[in-house]
Amino acid sequence: RPLASQMWPLVLLMVVLCCPSTNWVMAGVLPYPILPGILDQLLYVGGTFLVFFMVDRSSRCIECKPMPHILSTASIVLYTFQVVFITIFLQLLKSMVKHDIGSTSRDDGQRTVVLILTLSVLTSIAAVAVHMVFWRRLGRAGGSQQQLHIHLTGRNAA
């Protein structure tokens, strides 16, 4: 029997214990932070798993629909290449980043973070869209229609 569903105050206590208090430790990148202490690292991992279980449990109350194939593939591309995208966009936007987090700036760099995240998401979606268009044109050039349909939708038509 699920313990957290029946003892929800315990989950609130765990959320408070496992959530980081601030994000001022800027070592590493947000999905993979390099935190200073072992306890900090364990709490971060515990909080991550706790969020997974909370989302999974809350999703059981609603009917889920499949995600469009382009978005599911783009999410895998983004997860795999996020550090590459972040590095590329940091280099391309170096002057804006230096201005946002420089000693004379009053900003905390949040504008840059949102912009780079947005560019990374759009780049992954664009890469998948280009890939799908390539496969669609390849299908017209003599590929199997069934293989093309499986590749574009992620589902077998038969």
CSV table of N, CA and C in Angstrom, one decimal:
chain,number,residue,atom,x,y,z
A,1,ARG,N,0.8,-1.2,0.0
A,1,ARG,CA,0.0,0.0,0.0
A,1,ARG,C,0.9,1.2,0.0
A,2,PRO,N,0.5,2.2,-0.8
A,2,PRO,CA,1.3,3.5,-0.9
A,2,PRO,C,1.2,4.2,0.5
A,3,LEU,N,2.4,4.4,1.1
A,3,LEU,CA,2.4,5.1,2.3
A,3,LEU,C,2.2,6.6,2.2
A,4,ALA,N,2.8,7.3,1.2
A,4,ALA,CA,2.8,8.7,1.0
A,4,ALA,C,1.3,9.2,0.7
A,5,SER,N,0.5,8.4,0.0
A,5,SER,CA,-0.8,8.8,-0.3
A,5,SER,C,-1.7,8.8,0.9
A,6,GLN,N,-1.4,8.0,1.9
A,6,GLN,CA,-2.3,7.9,3.1
A,6,GLN,C,-1.7,8.8,4.2
A,7,MET,N,-0.5,9.1,4.2
A,7,MET,CA,0.2,9.9,5.2
A,7,MET,C,0.8,11.2,4.6
A,8,TRP,N,-0.1,12.0,3.9
A,8,TRP,CA,0.4,13.1,3.2
A,8,TRP,C,1.1,14.2,4.1
A,9,PRO,N,0.8,14.3,5.4
A,9,PRO,CA,1.6,15.3,6.1
A,9,PRO,C,3.1,14.8,6.2
A,10,LEU,N,3.4,13.5,6.1
A,10,LEU,CA,4.7,13.1,6.1
A,10,LEU,C,5.4,13.5,4.8
A,11,VAL,N,4.7,13.6,3.7
A,11,VAL,CA,5.2,14.0,2.4
A,11,VAL,C,5.6,15.5,2.5
A,12,LEU,N,4.7,16.3,3.1
A,12,LEU,CA,5.0,17.7,3.3
A,12,LEU,C,6.3,17.9,4.1
A,13,LEU,N,6.5,17.1,5.1
A,13,LEU,CA,7.7,17.2,5.9
A,13,LEU,C,8.9,16.8,5.1
A,14,MET,N,8.8,15.8,4.3
A,14,MET,CA,9.9,15.4,3.4
A,14,MET,C,10.2,16.4,2.4
A,15,VAL,N,9.2,17.1,1.8
A,15,VAL,CA,9.4,18.1,0.8
A,15,VAL,C,10.2,19.3,1.5
A,16,VAL,N,9.8,19.7,2.7
A,16,VAL,CA,10.5,20.8,3.4
A,16,VAL,C,12.0,20.4,3.7
A,17,LEU,N,12.2,19.1,4.0
A,17,LEU,CA,13.6,18.7,4.4
A,17,LEU,C,14.4,18.6,3.1
A,18,CYS,N,13.9,18.2,2.0
A,18,CYS,CA,14.7,17.9,0.8
A,18,CYS,C,14.8,19.0,-0.2
A,19,CYS,N,14.0,20.0,0.0
A,19,CYS,CA,14.1,21.1,-1.0
A,19,CYS,C,15.2,22.0,-0.6
A,20,PRO,N,16.0,22.5,-1.6
A,20,PRO,CA,17.1,23.4,-1.2
A,20,PRO,C,16.6,24.7,-0.8
A,21,SER,N,17.3,25.4,0.1
A,21,SER,CA,16.8,26.6,0.6
A,21,SER,C,17.1,27.8,-0.4
A,22,THR,N,18.2,27.7,-1.0
A,22,THR,CA,18.6,28.8,-2.0
A,22,THR,C,19.2,28.1,-3.2
A,23,ASN,N,19.5,28.9,-4.2
A,23,ASN,CA,20.2,28.4,-5.4
A,23,ASN,C,21.5,29.2,-5.6
A,24,TRP,N,22.1,29.6,-4.5
A,24,TRP,CA,23.3,30.5,-4.6
A,24,TRP,C,24.5,29.7,-4.8
A,25,VAL,N,24.5,28.4,-4.7
A,25,VAL,CA,25.6,27.5,-5.1
A,25,VAL,C,25.5,27.3,-6.6
A,26,MET,N,26.3,28.0,-7.3
A,26,MET,CA,26.2,28.0,-8.8
A,26,MET,C,27.3,27.1,-9.4
A,27,ALA,N,27.7,26.1,-8.7
A,27,ALA,CA,28.7,25.2,-9.3
A,27,ALA,C,28.0,24.1,-10.1
A,28,GLY,N,28.5,23.8,-11.3
A,28,GLY,CA,27.8,22.9,-12.2
A,28,GLY,C,26.7,23.6,-12.9
A,29,VAL,N,25.7,22.8,-13.4
A,29,VAL,CA,24.5,23.3,-14.0
A,29,VAL,C,23.3,22.9,-13.2
A,30,LEU,N,22.2,23.5,-13.4
A,30,LEU,CA,21.0,23.3,-12.5
A,30,LEU,C,20.6,21.8,-12.4
A,31,PRO,N,20.5,21.1,-13.5
A,31,PRO,CA,20.1,19.7,-13.4
A,31,PRO,C,21.2,18.8,-12.7
A,32,TYR,N,22.4,19.2,-12.8
A,32,TYR,CA,23.5,18.4,-12.2
A,32,TYR,C,24.4,19.4,-11.3
A,33,PRO,N,23.8,19.8,-10.2
A,33,PRO,CA,24.6,20.8,-9.4
A,33,PRO,C,25.7,20.1,-8.6
A,34,ILE,N,26.8,20.8,-8.4
A,34,ILE,CA,27.9,20.3,-7.6
A,34,ILE,C,27.8,21.0,-6.3
A,35,LEU,N,27.2,20.3,-5.3
A,35,LEU,CA,26.9,20.9,-4.0
A,35,LEU,C,28.1,20.7,-3.1
A,36,PRO,N,28.3,21.6,-2.1
A,36,PRO,CA,29.5,21.5,-1.3
A,36,PRO,C,29.6,20.3,-0.3
A,37,GLY,N,28.5,19.9,0.2
A,37,GLY,CA,28.6,18.9,1.2
A,37,GLY,C,27.8,17.6,0.8
A,38,ILE,N,28.2,16.5,1.4
A,38,ILE,CA,27.6,15.2,1.2
A,38,ILE,C,26.1,15.3,1.6
A,39,LEU,N,25.8,15.9,2.7
A,39,LEU,CA,24.4,16.0,3.1
A,39,LEU,C,23.6,16.8,2.1
A,40,ASP,N,24.1,17.9,1.6
A,40,ASP,CA,23.5,18.7,0.6
A,40,ASP,C,23.2,17.9,-0.7
A,41,GLN,N,24.1,17.1,-1.1
A,41,GLN,CA,24.0,16.2,-2.3
A,41,GLN,C,22.9,15.2,-2.0
A,42,LEU,N,22.9,14.5,-0.9
A,42,LEU,CA,21.9,13.5,-0.6
A,42,LEU,C,20.5,14.1,-0.5
A,43,LEU,N,20.4,15.3,0.1
A,43,LEU,CA,19.1,16.0,0.2
A,43,LEU,C,18.6,16.3,-1.2
A,44,TYR,N,19.5,16.8,-2.1
A,44,TYR,CA,19.1,17.2,-3.4
A,44,TYR,C,18.6,15.9,-4.2
A,45,VAL,N,19.3,14.8,-4.1
A,45,VAL,CA,18.9,13.6,-4.8
A,45,VAL,C,17.6,13.1,-4.1
A,46,GLY,N,17.4,13.2,-2.8
A,46,GLY,CA,16.2,12.8,-2.2
A,46,GLY,C,15.0,13.6,-2.6
A,47,GLY,N,15.2,14.9,-2.7
A,47,GLY,CA,14.2,15.8,-3.2
A,47,GLY,C,13.8,15.5,-4.6
A,48,THR,N,14.8,15.2,-5.5
A,48,THR,CA,14.5,14.8,-6.9
A,48,THR,C,13.6,13.6,-6.9
A,49,PHE,N,14.0,12.5,-6.2
A,49,PHE,CA,13.1,11.3,-6.2
A,49,PHE,C,11.8,11.6,-5.6
A,50,LEU,N,11.7,12.4,-4.6
A,50,LEU,CA,10.4,12.8,-4.0
A,50,LEU,C,9.5,13.4,-5.0
A,51,VAL,N,10.0,14.3,-5.8
A,51,VAL,CA,9.2,15.0,-6.8
A,51,VAL,C,8.8,14.0,-7.9
A,52,PHE,N,9.6,13.1,-8.3
A,52,PHE,CA,9.2,12.0,-9.2
A,52,PHE,C,8.0,11.3,-8.7
A,53,PHE,N,8.1,10.8,-7.4
A,53,PHE,CA,7.0,10.0,-6.9
A,53,PHE,C,5.7,10.9,-6.7
A,54,MET,N,5.9,12.1,-6.4
A,54,MET,CA,4.7,13.0,-6.2
A,54,MET,C,4.0,13.2,-7.5
A,55,VAL,N,4.8,13.5,-8.6
A,55,VAL,CA,4.2,13.7,-9.9
A,55,VAL,C,3.5,12.4,-10.4
A,56,ASP,N,4.2,11.3,-10.2
A,56,ASP,CA,3.6,10.0,-10.6
A,56,ASP,C,2.3,9.7,-9.9
A,57,ARG,N,2.3,9.9,-8.6
A,57,ARG,CA,1.1,9.6,-7.8
A,57,ARG,C,-0.1,10.5,-8.2
A,58,SER,N,0.3,11.8,-8.4
A,58,SER,CA,-0.8,12.8,-8.7
A,58,SER,C,-1.3,12.5,-10.1
A,59,SER,N,-0.5,12.0,-11.0
A,59,SER,CA,-0.9,11.7,-12.4
A,59,SER,C,-1.9,10.5,-12.5
A,60,ARG,N,-2.0,9.7,-11.5
A,60,ARG,CA,-2.9,8.6,-11.5
A,60,ARG,C,-4.3,9.0,-11.4
A,61,CYS,N,-4.6,10.2,-11.0
A,61,CYS,CA,-6.0,10.7,-10.8
A,61,CYS,C,-6.6,11.2,-12.1
A,62,ILE,N,-5.8,11.4,-13.1
A,62,ILE,CA,-6.3,12.0,-14.3
A,62,ILE,C,-6.0,11.1,-15.5
A,63,GLU,N,-6.8,11.2,-16.6
A,63,GLU,CA,-6.5,10.4,-17.8
A,63,GLU,C,-5.4,11.0,-18.6
A,64,CYS,N,-4.4,10.3,-18.9
A,64,CYS,CA,-3.3,10.8,-19.6
A,64,CYS,C,-3.4,10.6,-21.1
A,65,LYS,N,-3.0,11.5,-21.9
A,65,LYS,CA,-3.0,11.4,-23.4
A,65,LYS,C,-1.6,11.3,-23.8
A,66,PRO,N,-1.3,10.6,-24.9
A,66,PRO,CA,0.1,10.5,-25.4
A,66,PRO,C,0.6,11.9,-25.8
A,67,MET,N,1.9,12.1,-25.6
A,67,MET,CA,2.5,13.3,-26.0
A,67,MET,C,2.8,13.3,-27.5
A,68,PRO,N,2.6,14.4,-28.2
A,68,PRO,CA,3.0,14.4,-29.6
A,68,PRO,C,4.4,13.9,-29.8
A,69,HIS,N,4.6,13.1,-30.9
A,69,HIS,CA,5.9,12.5,-31.1
A,69,HIS,C,7.0,13.5,-31.2
A,70,ILE,N,6.8,14.6,-31.9
A,70,ILE,CA,7.8,15.6,-32.0
A,70,ILE,C,8.3,16.2,-30.6
A,71,LEU,N,7.3,16.3,-29.7
A,71,LEU,CA,7.7,16.8,-28.4
A,71,LEU,C,8.4,15.8,-27.5
A,72,SER,N,8.0,14.5,-27.7
A,72,SER,CA,8.6,13.5,-26.9
A,72,SER,C,10.1,13.3,-27.4
A,73,THR,N,10.3,13.3,-28.7
A,73,THR,CA,11.6,13.2,-29.2
A,73,THR,C,12.4,14.4,-28.9
A,74,ALA,N,11.8,15.6,-29.0
A,74,ALA,CA,12.6,16.8,-28.6
A,74,ALA,C,13.0,16.8,-27.2
A,75,SER,N,12.2,16.3,-26.3
A,75,SER,CA,12.6,16.2,-24.9
A,75,SER,C,13.7,15.3,-24.7
A,76,ILE,N,13.8,14.2,-25.4
A,76,ILE,CA,15.0,13.4,-25.3
A,76,ILE,C,16.2,14.1,-25.8
A,77,VAL,N,16.1,14.8,-27.0
A,77,VAL,CA,17.2,15.5,-27.5
A,77,VAL,C,17.7,16.6,-26.5
A,78,LEU,N,16.7,17.3,-25.9
A,78,LEU,CA,17.1,18.4,-25.0
A,78,LEU,C,17.8,17.8,-23.8
A,79,TYR,N,17.3,16.7,-23.2
A,79,TYR,CA,17.9,16.1,-22.1
A,79,TYR,C,19.3,15.6,-22.4
A,80,THR,N,19.5,15.1,-23.6
A,80,THR,CA,20.8,14.5,-23.9
A,80,THR,C,21.8,15.7,-24.2
A,81,PHE,N,21.4,16.7,-24.9
A,81,PHE,CA,22.3,17.7,-25.4
A,81,PHE,C,22.2,19.1,-24.6
A,82,GLN,N,21.5,19.1,-23.5
A,82,GLN,CA,21.3,20.4,-22.8
A,82,GLN,C,22.6,21.1,-22.4
A,83,VAL,N,23.6,20.4,-22.0
A,83,VAL,CA,24.8,21.0,-21.6
A,83,VAL,C,25.5,21.6,-22.8
A,84,VAL,N,25.4,20.9,-24.0
A,84,VAL,CA,26.0,21.4,-25.2
A,84,VAL,C,25.3,22.6,-25.6
A,85,PHE,N,23.9,22.6,-25.6
A,85,PHE,CA,23.2,23.8,-26.0
A,85,PHE,C,23.5,25.0,-25.1
A,86,ILE,N,23.6,24.8,-23.8
A,86,ILE,CA,23.8,25.8,-22.9
A,86,ILE,C,25.2,26.4,-23.1
A,87,THR,N,26.2,25.6,-23.4
A,87,THR,CA,27.6,26.0,-23.6
A,87,THR,C,27.6,26.8,-24.9
A,88,ILE,N,27.0,26.4,-26.0
A,88,ILE,CA,27.0,27.1,-27.2
A,88,ILE,C,26.3,28.5,-27.1
A,89,PHE,N,25.1,28.5,-26.4
A,89,PHE,CA,24.4,29.8,-26.3
A,89,PHE,C,25.1,30.7,-25.3
A,90,LEU,N,25.8,30.2,-24.3
A,90,LEU,CA,26.6,31.1,-23.5
A,90,LEU,C,27.7,31.7,-24.3
A,91,GLN,N,28.4,31.0,-25.2
A,91,GLN,CA,29.4,31.6,-26.0
A,91,GLN,C,28.8,32.6,-27.0
A,92,LEU,N,27.7,32.3,-27.6
A,92,LEU,CA,27.1,33.2,-28.5
A,92,LEU,C,26.6,34.5,-27.9
A,93,LEU,N,26.1,34.4,-26.7
A,93,LEU,CA,25.6,35.5,-25.9
A,93,LEU,C,26.5,36.0,-24.8
A,94,LYS,N,27.8,35.8,-25.1
A,94,LYS,CA,28.8,36.2,-24.0
A,94,LYS,C,28.7,37.6,-23.5
A,95,SER,N,28.5,38.6,-24.5
A,95,SER,CA,28.5,40.0,-24.0
A,95,SER,C,27.3,40.3,-23.2
A,96,MET,N,26.1,39.7,-23.5
A,96,MET,CA,24.9,39.9,-22.7
A,96,MET,C,25.0,39.2,-21.4
A,97,VAL,N,25.7,38.0,-21.3
A,97,VAL,CA,25.9,37.4,-20.0
A,97,VAL,C,26.8,38.2,-19.1
A,98,LYS,N,27.9,38.7,-19.7
A,98,LYS,CA,28.8,39.5,-18.9
A,98,LYS,C,28.1,40.8,-18.4
A,99,HIS,N,27.2,41.4,-19.2
A,99,HIS,CA,26.5,42.5,-18.8
A,99,HIS,C,25.5,42.2,-17.7
A,100,ASP,N,24.8,41.1,-17.8
A,100,ASP,CA,23.8,40.7,-16.8
A,100,ASP,C,24.4,40.3,-15.4
A,101,ILE,N,25.6,39.7,-15.4
A,101,ILE,CA,26.1,39.3,-14.1
A,101,ILE,C,27.4,40.0,-13.8
A,102,GLY,N,27.6,41.1,-14.5
A,102,GLY,CA,28.9,41.9,-14.2
A,102,GLY,C,28.7,42.7,-12.9
A,103,SER,N,29.9,43.3,-12.5
A,103,SER,CA,29.9,44.0,-11.2
A,103,SER,C,29.1,45.3,-11.3
A,104,THR,N,28.8,45.8,-12.5
A,104,THR,CA,28.1,47.1,-12.5
A,104,THR,C,26.6,46.8,-12.7
A,105,SER,N,26.2,45.6,-12.9
A,105,SER,CA,24.8,45.2,-13.2
A,105,SER,C,24.0,45.0,-11.9
A,106,ARG,N,22.7,45.4,-12.0
A,106,ARG,CA,21.8,45.2,-10.8
A,106,ARG,C,21.1,43.9,-11.0
A,107,ASP,N,21.1,43.3,-12.2
A,107,ASP,CA,20.4,42.1,-12.4
A,107,ASP,C,21.2,40.9,-11.8
A,108,ASP,N,20.5,39.8,-11.6
A,108,ASP,CA,21.1,38.6,-11.1
A,108,ASP,C,21.4,37.6,-12.2
A,109,GLY,N,21.2,37.9,-13.4
A,109,GLY,CA,21.4,37.0,-14.5
A,109,GLY,C,20.2,36.2,-14.9
A,110,GLN,N,19.1,36.4,-14.3
A,110,GLN,CA,17.9,35.6,-14.5
A,110,GLN,C,17.4,35.7,-15.9
A,111,ARG,N,17.5,36.9,-16.5
A,111,ARG,CA,17.1,37.1,-17.9
A,111,ARG,C,17.9,36.2,-18.8
A,112,THR,N,19.2,36.1,-18.6
A,112,THR,CA,20.0,35.3,-19.4
A,112,THR,C,19.7,33.8,-19.3
A,113,VAL,N,19.4,33.4,-18.1
A,113,VAL,CA,19.0,32.0,-17.8
A,113,VAL,C,17.7,31.6,-18.6
A,114,VAL,N,16.7,32.4,-18.5
A,114,VAL,CA,15.5,32.2,-19.2
A,114,VAL,C,15.7,32.2,-20.7
A,115,LEU,N,16.5,33.1,-21.2
A,115,LEU,CA,16.7,33.2,-22.7
A,115,LEU,C,17.5,32.0,-23.2
A,116,ILE,N,18.5,31.5,-22.4
A,116,ILE,CA,19.3,30.4,-22.9
A,116,ILE,C,18.4,29.1,-22.8
A,117,LEU,N,17.6,29.0,-21.7
A,117,LEU,CA,16.7,27.8,-21.6
A,117,LEU,C,15.7,27.8,-22.8
A,118,THR,N,15.1,28.9,-23.1
A,118,THR,CA,14.2,29.0,-24.2
A,118,THR,C,14.9,28.7,-25.5
A,119,LEU,N,16.0,29.2,-25.8
A,119,LEU,CA,16.8,28.9,-27.0
A,119,LEU,C,17.1,27.4,-27.1
A,120,SER,N,17.5,26.8,-26.0
A,120,SER,CA,17.8,25.4,-26.0
A,120,SER,C,16.6,24.5,-26.3
A,121,VAL,N,15.4,24.9,-25.7
A,121,VAL,CA,14.2,24.1,-26.0
A,121,VAL,C,13.8,24.3,-27.5
A,122,LEU,N,13.8,25.5,-28.0
A,122,LEU,CA,13.5,25.8,-29.4
A,122,LEU,C,14.5,25.1,-30.3
A,123,THR,N,15.7,25.0,-30.0
A,123,THR,CA,16.7,24.3,-30.8
A,123,THR,C,16.4,22.9,-30.9
A,124,SER,N,16.1,22.2,-29.8
A,124,SER,CA,15.8,20.8,-29.8
A,124,SER,C,14.6,20.5,-30.6
A,125,ILE,N,13.5,21.3,-30.5
A,125,ILE,CA,12.3,21.1,-31.3
A,125,ILE,C,12.6,21.3,-32.8
A,126,ALA,N,13.4,22.4,-33.1
A,126,ALA,CA,13.8,22.6,-34.5
A,126,ALA,C,14.6,21.5,-35.1
A,127,ALA,N,15.5,20.9,-34.3
A,127,ALA,CA,16.3,19.8,-34.7
A,127,ALA,C,15.5,18.6,-35.1
A,128,VAL,N,14.5,18.3,-34.2
A,128,VAL,CA,13.6,17.2,-34.4
A,128,VAL,C,12.7,17.4,-35.6
A,129,ALA,N,12.2,18.7,-35.8
A,129,ALA,CA,11.4,19.0,-36.9
A,129,ALA,C,12.2,18.8,-38.2
A,130,VAL,N,13.4,19.3,-38.3
A,130,VAL,CA,14.2,19.1,-39.5
A,130,VAL,C,14.5,17.7,-39.8
A,131,HIS,N,14.7,16.9,-38.7
A,131,HIS,CA,14.9,15.5,-38.9
A,131,HIS,C,13.7,14.8,-39.4
A,132,MET,N,12.5,15.2,-38.9
A,132,MET,CA,11.2,14.6,-39.4
A,132,MET,C,11.0,15.0,-40.9
A,133,VAL,N,11.3,16.2,-41.2
A,133,VAL,CA,11.1,16.7,-42.6
A,133,VAL,C,12.0,15.9,-43.5
A,134,PHE,N,13.3,15.7,-43.1
A,134,PHE,CA,14.2,14.9,-43.8
A,134,PHE,C,13.7,13.5,-44.1
A,135,TRP,N,13.1,12.8,-43.0
A,135,TRP,CA,12.6,11.5,-43.2
A,135,TRP,C,11.3,11.5,-44.0
A,136,ARG,N,10.5,12.5,-44.0
A,136,ARG,CA,9.4,12.6,-44.8
A,136,ARG,C,9.8,12.7,-46.3
A,137,ARG,N,10.8,13.5,-46.6
A,137,ARG,CA,11.3,13.6,-48.0
A,137,ARG,C,11.9,12.3,-48.4
A,138,LEU,N,12.6,11.6,-47.5
A,138,LEU,CA,13.2,10.3,-47.8
A,138,LEU,C,12.1,9.3,-48.1
A,139,GLY,N,11.0,9.4,-47.4
A,139,GLY,CA,9.9,8.5,-47.7
A,139,GLY,C,9.3,8.7,-49.0
A,140,ARG,N,9.2,9.9,-49.5
A,140,ARG,CA,8.8,10.1,-50.9
A,140,ARG,C,9.7,9.6,-51.9
A,141,ALA,N,11.0,9.5,-51.5
A,141,ALA,CA,12.0,9.1,-52.5
A,141,ALA,C,12.1,7.6,-52.6
A,142,GLY,N,11.2,6.9,-51.9
A,142,GLY,CA,11.2,5.4,-52.1
A,142,GLY,C,11.2,4.6,-50.8
A,143,GLY,N,11.2,5.2,-49.7
A,143,GLY,CA,11.2,4.5,-48.4
A,143,GLY,C,9.8,3.9,-48.2
A,144,SER,N,9.7,3.0,-47.3
A,144,SER,CA,8.5,2.3,-46.9
A,144,SER,C,7.6,3.3,-46.2
A,145,GLN,N,6.3,3.4,-46.6
A,145,GLN,CA,5.3,4.3,-46.0
A,145,GLN,C,5.1,3.9,-44.5
A,146,GLN,N,5.1,2.5,-44.3
A,146,GLN,CA,4.9,2.1,-42.9
A,146,GLN,C,6.1,2.5,-42.0
A,147,GLN,N,7.3,2.3,-42.5
A,147,GLN,CA,8.5,2.7,-41.7
A,147,GLN,C,8.4,4.3,-41.5
A,148,LEU,N,8.0,5.0,-42.5
A,148,LEU,CA,7.9,6.5,-42.3
A,148,LEU,C,6.9,6.8,-41.3
A,149,HIS,N,5.7,6.2,-41.3
A,149,HIS,CA,4.7,6.5,-40.3
A,149,HIS,C,5.2,6.1,-38.9
A,150,ILE,N,5.8,5.0,-38.7
A,150,ILE,CA,6.3,4.6,-37.4
A,150,ILE,C,7.4,5.6,-36.9
A,151,HIS,N,8.2,6.1,-37.8
A,151,HIS,CA,9.3,7.0,-37.5
A,151,HIS,C,8.7,8.4,-37.1
A,152,LEU,N,7.7,8.9,-37.8
A,152,LEU,CA,7.1,10.2,-37.6
A,152,LEU,C,6.2,10.2,-36.4
A,153,THR,N,5.4,9.2,-36.1
A,153,THR,CA,4.4,9.2,-35.0
A,153,THR,C,4.9,8.3,-33.8
A,154,GLY,N,5.8,7.4,-34.0
A,154,GLY,CA,6.2,6.6,-32.9
A,154,GLY,C,5.2,5.4,-32.7
A,155,ARG,N,4.3,5.3,-33.6
A,155,ARG,CA,3.3,4.2,-33.5
A,155,ARG,C,3.1,3.4,-34.8
A,156,ASN,N,2.8,2.1,-34.7
A,156,ASN,CA,2.6,1.3,-35.9
A,156,ASN,C,1.2,1.5,-36.3
A,157,ALA,N,1.0,1.8,-37.6
A,157,ALA,CA,-0.3,2.0,-38.2
A,157,ALA,C,-1.2,0.7,-38.3
A,158,ALA,N,-0.5,-0.4,-38.3
A,158,ALA,CA,-1.3,-1.7,-38.5
A,158,ALA,C,-1.9,-2.1,-37.2
